[in-house]
């Protein structure tokens, strides 16, 4: 995990991580220290309910380069976490977004109205606090897009998996598109076409770690340092350099999350 080829010459800003995950328990502090020494200049670690949101805030307190997002993930709407709790956590000075929030019809699709309700309430909360949102959309492209068009929030659609047409609509709304390790997978069919059309100023890179490690680490525990492989692939698709992609996306992340 700490091999020499993970040393990065350019800044990496990982806009979507889950460092509260218990897969990091034995290595978290060492790992965060090493990747920060090797080019990772910023991380947004996301909550999925009250417990993980609090853990995200604690990490943000402990590490200057870590920022937190707090929210109720569509898979956690039965966790007992309330919108009021999220509101309270969101006032923390290192909370930079409401997330991850959204719709997931892949795992459960018999609670769509409840998912939509929790999603919309958190968008309203984000707008009230003038924070961006971090959107999770899995197998729910139609409803997600409709809700984004209705509320017009600031934010990012993370681990984008929709069509080129959907990407065009998201871009029209001025929202960012998060691209992760999936872009390096051979079965990422639509994603290269999406990656080609994202305007420079709306492109973000992310891991969703510990999940979705890019090739050549596919299937292993992912971490933010591996973003260089994702950026390399994006650069190849867009006909530019890894350096340009990493500099650009770090700048974009700071813009979206209002980090100086
Ligand atoms: Zn996530």
mmCIF file of C-alpha atoms and ligand atoms in Angstrom:
data_model
loop_
_atom_site.group_PDB
_atom_site.id
_atom_site.type_symbol
_atom_site.label_atom_id
_atom_site.label_comp_id
_atom_site.label_asym_id
_atom_site.label_seq_id
_atom_site.Cartn_x
_atom_site.Cartn_y
_atom_site.Cartn_z
ATOM 1 C CA UNK A 1 0.000 0.000 0.000
ATOM 2 C CA UNK A 2 2.919 2.343 0.600
ATOM 3 C CA UNK A 3 4.881 1.368 -2.468
ATOM 4 C CA UNK A 4 7.002 3.949 -4.199
ATOM 5 C CA UNK A 5 4.751 4.304 -7.184
ATOM 6 C CA UNK A 6 2.163 5.963 -4.947
ATOM 7 C CA UNK A 7 4.323 9.050 -4.583
ATOM 8 C CA UNK A 8 2.585 11.861 -6.401
ATOM 9 C CA UNK A 9 4.206 14.903 -7.925
ATOM 10 C CA UNK A 10 0.926 16.826 -8.212
ATOM 11 C CA UNK A 11 -1.760 17.829 -5.732
ATOM 12 C CA UNK A 12 -4.615 15.338 -5.306
ATOM 13 C CA UNK A 13 -7.972 16.472 -3.945
ATOM 14 C CA UNK A 14 -10.233 13.501 -3.251
ATOM 15 C CA UNK A 15 -13.792 14.850 -3.231
ATOM 16 C CA UNK A 16 -15.473 11.670 -1.984
ATOM 17 C CA UNK A 17 -14.161 9.221 0.600
ATOM 18 C CA UNK A 18 -15.352 7.121 3.529
ATOM 19 C CA UNK A 19 -12.392 7.069 5.917
ATOM 20 C CA UNK A 20 -14.707 6.138 8.799
ATOM 21 C CA UNK A 21 -15.009 2.654 7.238
ATOM 22 C CA UNK A 22 -13.789 -0.092 9.553
ATOM 23 C CA UNK A 23 -11.488 -1.419 6.826
ATOM 24 C CA UNK A 24 -9.265 1.547 7.725
ATOM 25 C CA UNK A 25 -9.320 0.914 11.479
ATOM 26 C CA UNK A 26 -5.850 -0.627 11.764
ATOM 27 C CA UNK A 27 -4.147 1.636 9.235
ATOM 28 C CA UNK A 28 -6.091 4.935 9.267
ATOM 29 C CA UNK A 29 -3.612 7.236 10.987
ATOM 30 C CA UNK A 30 -0.525 5.876 9.222
ATOM 31 C CA UNK A 31 -2.289 5.890 5.884
ATOM 32 C CA UNK A 32 -3.600 9.450 6.177
ATOM 33 C CA UNK A 33 -0.184 10.701 7.239
ATOM 34 C CA UNK A 34 1.632 8.930 4.391
ATOM 35 C CA UNK A 35 -0.765 10.004 1.639
ATOM 36 C CA UNK A 36 -0.738 13.598 2.871
ATOM 37 C CA UNK A 37 3.072 13.600 2.750
ATOM 38 C CA UNK A 38 2.814 12.279 -0.799
ATOM 39 C CA UNK A 39 0.623 14.786 -2.540
ATOM 40 C CA UNK A 40 -2.905 14.382 -1.174
ATOM 41 C CA UNK A 41 -3.767 17.996 -0.355
ATOM 42 C CA UNK A 42 -7.465 17.600 0.418
ATOM 43 C CA UNK A 43 -10.115 14.996 1.186
ATOM 44 C CA UNK A 44 -13.855 15.277 1.730
ATOM 45 C CA UNK A 45 -14.913 12.311 3.846
ATOM 46 C CA UNK A 46 -18.661 11.725 3.731
ATOM 47 C CA UNK A 47 -21.180 10.671 6.333
ATOM 48 C CA UNK A 48 -24.124 8.369 5.619
ATOM 49 C CA UNK A 49 -26.006 8.766 8.914
ATOM 50 C CA UNK A 50 -25.493 10.468 12.289
ATOM 51 C CA UNK A 51 -22.740 8.106 13.498
ATOM 52 C CA UNK A 52 -20.597 8.262 10.354
ATOM 53 C CA UNK A 53 -21.183 12.007 9.953
ATOM 54 C CA UNK A 54 -19.848 12.547 13.477
ATOM 55 C CA UNK A 55 -16.825 10.378 12.658
ATOM 56 C CA UNK A 56 -16.235 12.463 9.521
ATOM 57 C CA UNK A 57 -16.283 15.664 11.579
ATOM 58 C CA UNK A 58 -13.880 14.156 14.131
ATOM 59 C CA UNK A 59 -11.391 13.288 11.372
ATOM 60 C CA UNK A 60 -11.767 16.812 9.976
ATOM 61 C CA UNK A 61 -10.901 18.160 13.416
ATOM 62 C CA UNK A 62 -7.848 15.894 13.674
ATOM 63 C CA UNK A 63 -6.397 16.557 10.192
ATOM 64 C CA UNK A 64 -6.120 19.998 8.635
ATOM 65 C CA UNK A 65 -6.433 18.639 5.053
ATOM 66 C CA UNK A 66 -9.602 16.642 5.764
ATOM 67 C CA UNK A 67 -13.062 18.166 5.386
ATOM 68 C CA UNK A 68 -16.404 16.587 6.238
ATOM 69 C CA UNK A 69 -19.761 16.177 4.559
ATOM 70 C CA UNK A 70 -22.732 15.195 6.706
ATOM 71 C CA UNK A 71 -25.954 13.604 5.558
ATOM 72 C CA UNK A 72 -28.351 10.680 5.356
ATOM 73 C CA UNK A 73 -27.502 8.248 2.540
ATOM 74 C CA UNK A 74 -30.541 6.751 0.734
ATOM 75 C CA UNK A 75 -29.512 3.339 2.067
ATOM 76 C CA UNK A 76 -29.598 4.674 5.635
ATOM 77 C CA UNK A 77 -32.996 6.366 5.797
ATOM 78 C CA UNK A 78 -34.086 3.837 8.433
ATOM 79 C CA UNK A 79 -31.040 4.559 10.637
ATOM 80 C CA UNK A 80 -33.041 6.841 12.910
ATOM 81 C CA UNK A 81 -30.961 9.877 11.915
ATOM 82 C CA UNK A 82 -33.122 12.991 11.644
ATOM 83 C CA UNK A 83 -32.870 16.078 9.452
ATOM 84 C CA UNK A 84 -32.538 18.137 12.659
ATOM 85 C CA UNK A 85 -29.450 16.153 13.661
ATOM 86 C CA UNK A 86 -27.913 16.745 10.230
ATOM 87 C CA UNK A 87 -28.712 20.452 10.520
ATOM 88 C CA UNK A 88 -26.879 20.631 13.830
ATOM 89 C CA UNK A 89 -23.826 18.725 12.532
ATOM 90 C CA UNK A 90 -23.747 20.852 9.378
ATOM 91 C CA UNK A 91 -23.012 24.000 11.363
ATOM 92 C CA UNK A 92 -19.531 22.634 12.254
ATOM 93 C CA UNK A 93 -16.838 24.858 10.748
ATOM 94 C CA UNK A 94 -15.228 21.984 8.825
ATOM 95 C CA UNK A 95 -18.479 20.723 7.324
ATOM 96 C CA UNK A 96 -18.232 21.716 3.652
ATOM 97 C CA UNK A 97 -21.247 19.898 2.167
ATOM 98 C CA UNK A 98 -24.436 17.938 2.772
ATOM 99 C CA UNK A 99 -23.745 14.378 1.638
ATOM 100 C CA UNK A 100 -23.857 11.850 0.707
ATOM 101 C CA UNK A 101 -27.514 12.095 -0.133
ATOM 102 C CA UNK A 102 -29.617 10.961 -3.066
ATOM 103 C CA UNK A 103 -31.447 7.966 -4.453
ATOM 104 C CA UNK A 104 -30.496 4.308 -4.694
ATOM 105 C CA UNK A 105 -32.952 2.000 -6.434
ATOM 106 C CA UNK A 106 -30.339 -0.737 -6.913
ATOM 107 C CA UNK A 107 -30.541 -2.197 -3.404
ATOM 108 C CA UNK A 108 -34.072 -1.226 -2.387
ATOM 109 C CA UNK A 109 -36.766 0.213 -4.600
ATOM 110 C CA UNK A 110 -39.929 -0.280 -2.552
ATOM 111 C CA UNK A 111 -39.348 2.913 -0.550
ATOM 112 C CA UNK A 112 -38.949 5.420 -3.372
ATOM 113 C CA UNK A 113 -41.285 8.067 -1.864
ATOM 114 C CA UNK A 114 -39.365 7.984 1.446
ATOM 115 C CA UNK A 115 -35.986 8.197 -0.342
ATOM 116 C CA UNK A 116 -37.223 11.153 -2.386
ATOM 117 C CA UNK A 117 -38.593 12.895 0.706
ATOM 118 C CA UNK A 118 -35.319 12.577 2.675
ATOM 119 C CA UNK A 119 -33.321 13.667 -0.393
ATOM 120 C CA UNK A 120 -35.457 16.761 -1.000
ATOM 121 C CA UNK A 121 -35.447 17.793 2.669
ATOM 122 C CA UNK A 122 -31.642 17.636 2.735
ATOM 123 C CA UNK A 123 -31.386 19.668 -0.482
ATOM 124 C CA UNK A 124 -33.546 22.333 1.152
ATOM 125 C CA UNK A 125 -31.297 22.214 4.220
ATOM 126 C CA UNK A 126 -28.175 22.639 2.081
ATOM 127 C CA UNK A 127 -29.701 25.609 0.293
ATOM 128 C CA UNK A 128 -30.645 27.214 3.598
ATOM 129 C CA UNK A 129 -27.049 26.819 4.851
ATOM 130 C CA UNK A 130 -25.582 27.783 1.465
ATOM 131 C CA UNK A 131 -23.700 24.468 1.252
ATOM 132 C CA UNK A 132 -23.217 22.271 -1.819
ATOM 133 C CA UNK A 133 -24.649 18.752 -1.919
ATOM 134 C CA UNK A 134 -22.911 15.473 -2.753
ATOM 135 C CA UNK A 135 -25.346 13.332 -4.735
ATOM 136 C CA UNK A 136 -25.483 9.537 -4.805
ATOM 137 C CA UNK A 137 -27.487 8.255 -7.796
ATOM 138 C CA UNK A 138 -27.604 4.538 -8.401
ATOM 139 C CA UNK A 139 -30.162 3.176 -10.865
ATOM 140 C CA UNK A 140 -32.274 6.287 -10.207
ATOM 141 C CA UNK A 141 -31.178 8.643 -12.997
ATOM 142 C CA UNK A 142 -34.660 9.861 -14.006
ATOM 143 C CA UNK A 143 -35.876 10.795 -10.526
ATOM 144 C CA UNK A 144 -32.482 12.223 -9.518
ATOM 145 C CA UNK A 145 -32.356 14.528 -12.523
ATOM 146 C CA UNK A 146 -35.954 15.638 -12.033
ATOM 147 C CA UNK A 147 -35.255 16.573 -8.397
ATOM 148 C CA UNK A 148 -32.030 18.411 -9.285
ATOM 149 C CA UNK A 149 -33.867 20.390 -11.977
ATOM 150 C CA UNK A 150 -36.638 21.251 -9.531
ATOM 151 C CA UNK A 151 -34.375 22.476 -6.683
ATOM 152 C CA UNK A 152 -31.290 23.661 -8.609
ATOM 153 C CA UNK A 153 -28.801 23.077 -5.762
ATOM 154 C CA UNK A 154 -25.042 23.650 -5.908
ATOM 155 C CA UNK A 155 -23.046 20.450 -5.766
ATOM 156 C CA UNK A 156 -21.647 17.360 -7.407
ATOM 157 C CA UNK A 157 -23.125 14.168 -8.795
ATOM 158 C CA UNK A 158 -20.609 11.709 -7.393
ATOM 159 C CA UNK A 159 -19.390 8.566 -9.174
ATOM 160 C CA UNK A 160 -21.402 9.628 -12.192
ATOM 161 C CA UNK A 161 -22.992 6.633 -13.925
ATOM 162 C CA UNK A 162 -25.593 8.259 -16.179
ATOM 163 C CA UNK A 163 -25.672 8.827 -19.925
ATOM 164 C CA UNK A 164 -24.063 11.621 -21.933
ATOM 165 C CA UNK A 165 -27.527 13.196 -22.193
ATOM 166 C CA UNK A 166 -27.930 13.207 -18.419
ATOM 167 C CA UNK A 167 -24.429 14.639 -18.002
ATOM 168 C CA UNK A 168 -25.386 17.466 -20.365
ATOM 169 C CA UNK A 169 -28.414 18.269 -18.169
ATOM 170 C CA UNK A 170 -26.302 18.191 -14.989
ATOM 171 C CA UNK A 171 -23.747 20.488 -16.644
ATOM 172 C CA UNK A 172 -26.526 22.871 -17.683
ATOM 173 C CA UNK A 173 -27.501 23.121 -14.017
ATOM 174 C CA UNK A 174 -23.916 24.188 -13.258
ATOM 175 C CA UNK A 175 -23.320 21.090 -11.152
ATOM 176 C CA UNK A 176 -19.994 19.281 -10.976
ATOM 177 C CA UNK A 177 -19.428 15.690 -12.106
ATOM 178 C CA UNK A 178 -17.337 13.385 -9.929
ATOM 179 C CA UNK A 179 -15.275 10.740 -11.722
ATOM 180 C CA UNK A 180 -13.769 7.839 -9.803
ATOM 181 C CA UNK A 181 -11.896 4.586 -10.324
ATOM 182 C CA UNK A 182 -14.682 3.103 -12.462
ATOM 183 C CA UNK A 183 -13.293 5.085 -15.425
ATOM 184 C CA UNK A 184 -10.271 2.749 -15.429
ATOM 185 C CA UNK A 185 -12.429 -0.399 -15.650
ATOM 186 C CA UNK A 186 -12.805 -2.115 -19.021
ATOM 187 C CA UNK A 187 -16.570 -2.358 -18.555
ATOM 188 C CA UNK A 188 -17.014 1.420 -18.105
ATOM 189 C CA UNK A 189 -18.934 1.782 -21.356
ATOM 190 C CA UNK A 190 -20.610 5.207 -21.249
ATOM 191 C CA UNK A 191 -18.215 6.911 -18.861
ATOM 192 C CA UNK A 192 -15.407 7.782 -21.321
ATOM 193 C CA UNK A 193 -17.938 9.645 -23.483
ATOM 194 C CA UNK A 194 -19.166 11.525 -20.418
ATOM 195 C CA UNK A 195 -15.599 12.323 -19.335
ATOM 196 C CA UNK A 196 -14.888 13.794 -22.783
ATOM 197 C CA UNK A 197 -17.690 16.405 -22.546
ATOM 198 C CA UNK A 198 -17.331 17.668 -18.960
ATOM 199 C CA UNK A 199 -16.202 21.316 -19.059
ATOM 200 C CA UNK A 200 -12.839 21.908 -17.353
ATOM 201 C CA UNK A 201 -14.436 23.933 -14.578
ATOM 202 C CA UNK A 202 -16.961 21.211 -13.581
ATOM 203 C CA UNK A 203 -14.684 18.150 -13.393
ATOM 204 C CA UNK A 204 -13.852 16.533 -10.043
ATOM 205 C CA UNK A 205 -11.940 13.366 -9.125
ATOM 206 C CA UNK A 206 -12.758 11.059 -6.245
ATOM 207 C CA UNK A 207 -12.233 7.593 -4.812
ATOM 208 C CA UNK A 208 -15.364 6.532 -2.836
ATOM 209 C CA UNK A 209 -12.701 4.653 -0.854
ATOM 210 C CA UNK A 210 -12.458 1.999 0.521
ATOM 211 C CA UNK A 211 -14.470 1.007 -2.559
ATOM 212 C CA UNK A 212 -13.761 1.212 -6.300
ATOM 213 C CA UNK A 213 -9.958 1.183 -6.395
ATOM 214 C CA UNK A 214 -8.749 2.013 -9.922
ATOM 215 C CA UNK A 215 -6.818 -0.423 -12.108
ATOM 216 C CA UNK A 216 -4.107 -1.713 -11.324
ATOM 217 C CA UNK A 217 -5.457 -1.968 -7.763
ATOM 218 C CA UNK A 218 -9.042 -2.972 -8.645
ATOM 219 C CA UNK A 219 -10.644 -5.021 -5.869
ATOM 220 C CA UNK A 220 -8.205 -3.881 -3.175
ATOM 221 C CA UNK A 221 -8.828 -1.357 -0.406
ATOM 222 C CA UNK A 222 -8.754 2.010 -2.142
ATOM 223 C CA UNK A 223 -7.280 5.257 -0.795
ATOM 224 C CA UNK A 224 -6.902 8.816 -2.057
ATOM 225 C CA UNK A 225 -3.309 8.374 -3.309
ATOM 226 C CA UNK A 226 -4.609 6.002 -6.001
ATOM 227 C CA UNK A 227 -6.434 8.884 -7.681
ATOM 228 C CA UNK A 228 -3.375 9.389 -9.846
ATOM 229 C CA UNK A 229 -4.401 6.306 -11.842
ATOM 230 C CA UNK A 230 -7.902 7.697 -12.286
ATOM 231 C CA UNK A 231 -6.461 11.058 -13.345
ATOM 232 C CA UNK A 232 -4.102 9.334 -15.797
ATOM 233 C CA UNK A 233 -7.054 7.644 -17.496
ATOM 234 C CA UNK A 234 -9.089 10.864 -17.579
ATOM 235 C CA UNK A 235 -6.091 12.676 -19.109
ATOM 236 C CA UNK A 236 -5.791 9.981 -21.774
ATOM 237 C CA UNK A 237 -9.498 10.326 -22.680
ATOM 238 C CA UNK A 238 -9.354 14.143 -22.758
ATOM 239 C CA UNK A 239 -6.022 14.334 -24.576
ATOM 240 C CA UNK A 240 -4.161 16.129 -21.827
ATOM 241 C CA UNK A 241 -1.736 15.391 -18.975
ATOM 242 C CA UNK A 242 -2.245 13.865 -15.538
ATOM 243 C CA UNK A 243 -0.676 17.024 -14.123
ATOM 244 C CA UNK A 244 -3.284 19.230 -15.785
ATOM 245 C CA UNK A 245 -6.169 17.042 -14.543
ATOM 246 C CA UNK A 246 -4.899 16.948 -10.945
ATOM 247 C CA UNK A 247 -4.177 20.687 -10.788
ATOM 248 C CA UNK A 248 -7.520 21.523 -12.360
ATOM 249 C CA UNK A 249 -9.599 19.204 -10.182
ATOM 250 C CA UNK A 250 -7.886 20.361 -6.972
ATOM 251 C CA UNK A 251 -8.749 23.938 -7.915
ATOM 252 C CA UNK A 252 -12.345 22.978 -8.748
ATOM 253 C CA UNK A 253 -12.766 21.141 -5.432
ATOM 254 C CA UNK A 254 -11.625 24.213 -3.511
ATOM 255 C CA UNK A 255 -14.069 26.348 -5.481
ATOM 256 C CA UNK A 256 -17.045 24.073 -4.888
ATOM 257 C CA UNK A 257 -16.375 23.485 -1.201
ATOM 258 C CA UNK A 258 -15.245 27.078 -0.581
ATOM 259 C CA UNK A 259 -11.845 26.063 0.777
ATOM 260 C CA UNK A 260 -9.075 28.657 0.742
HETATM 261 ZN ZN1 LIG B 1 -19.827 7.234 -1.105
#
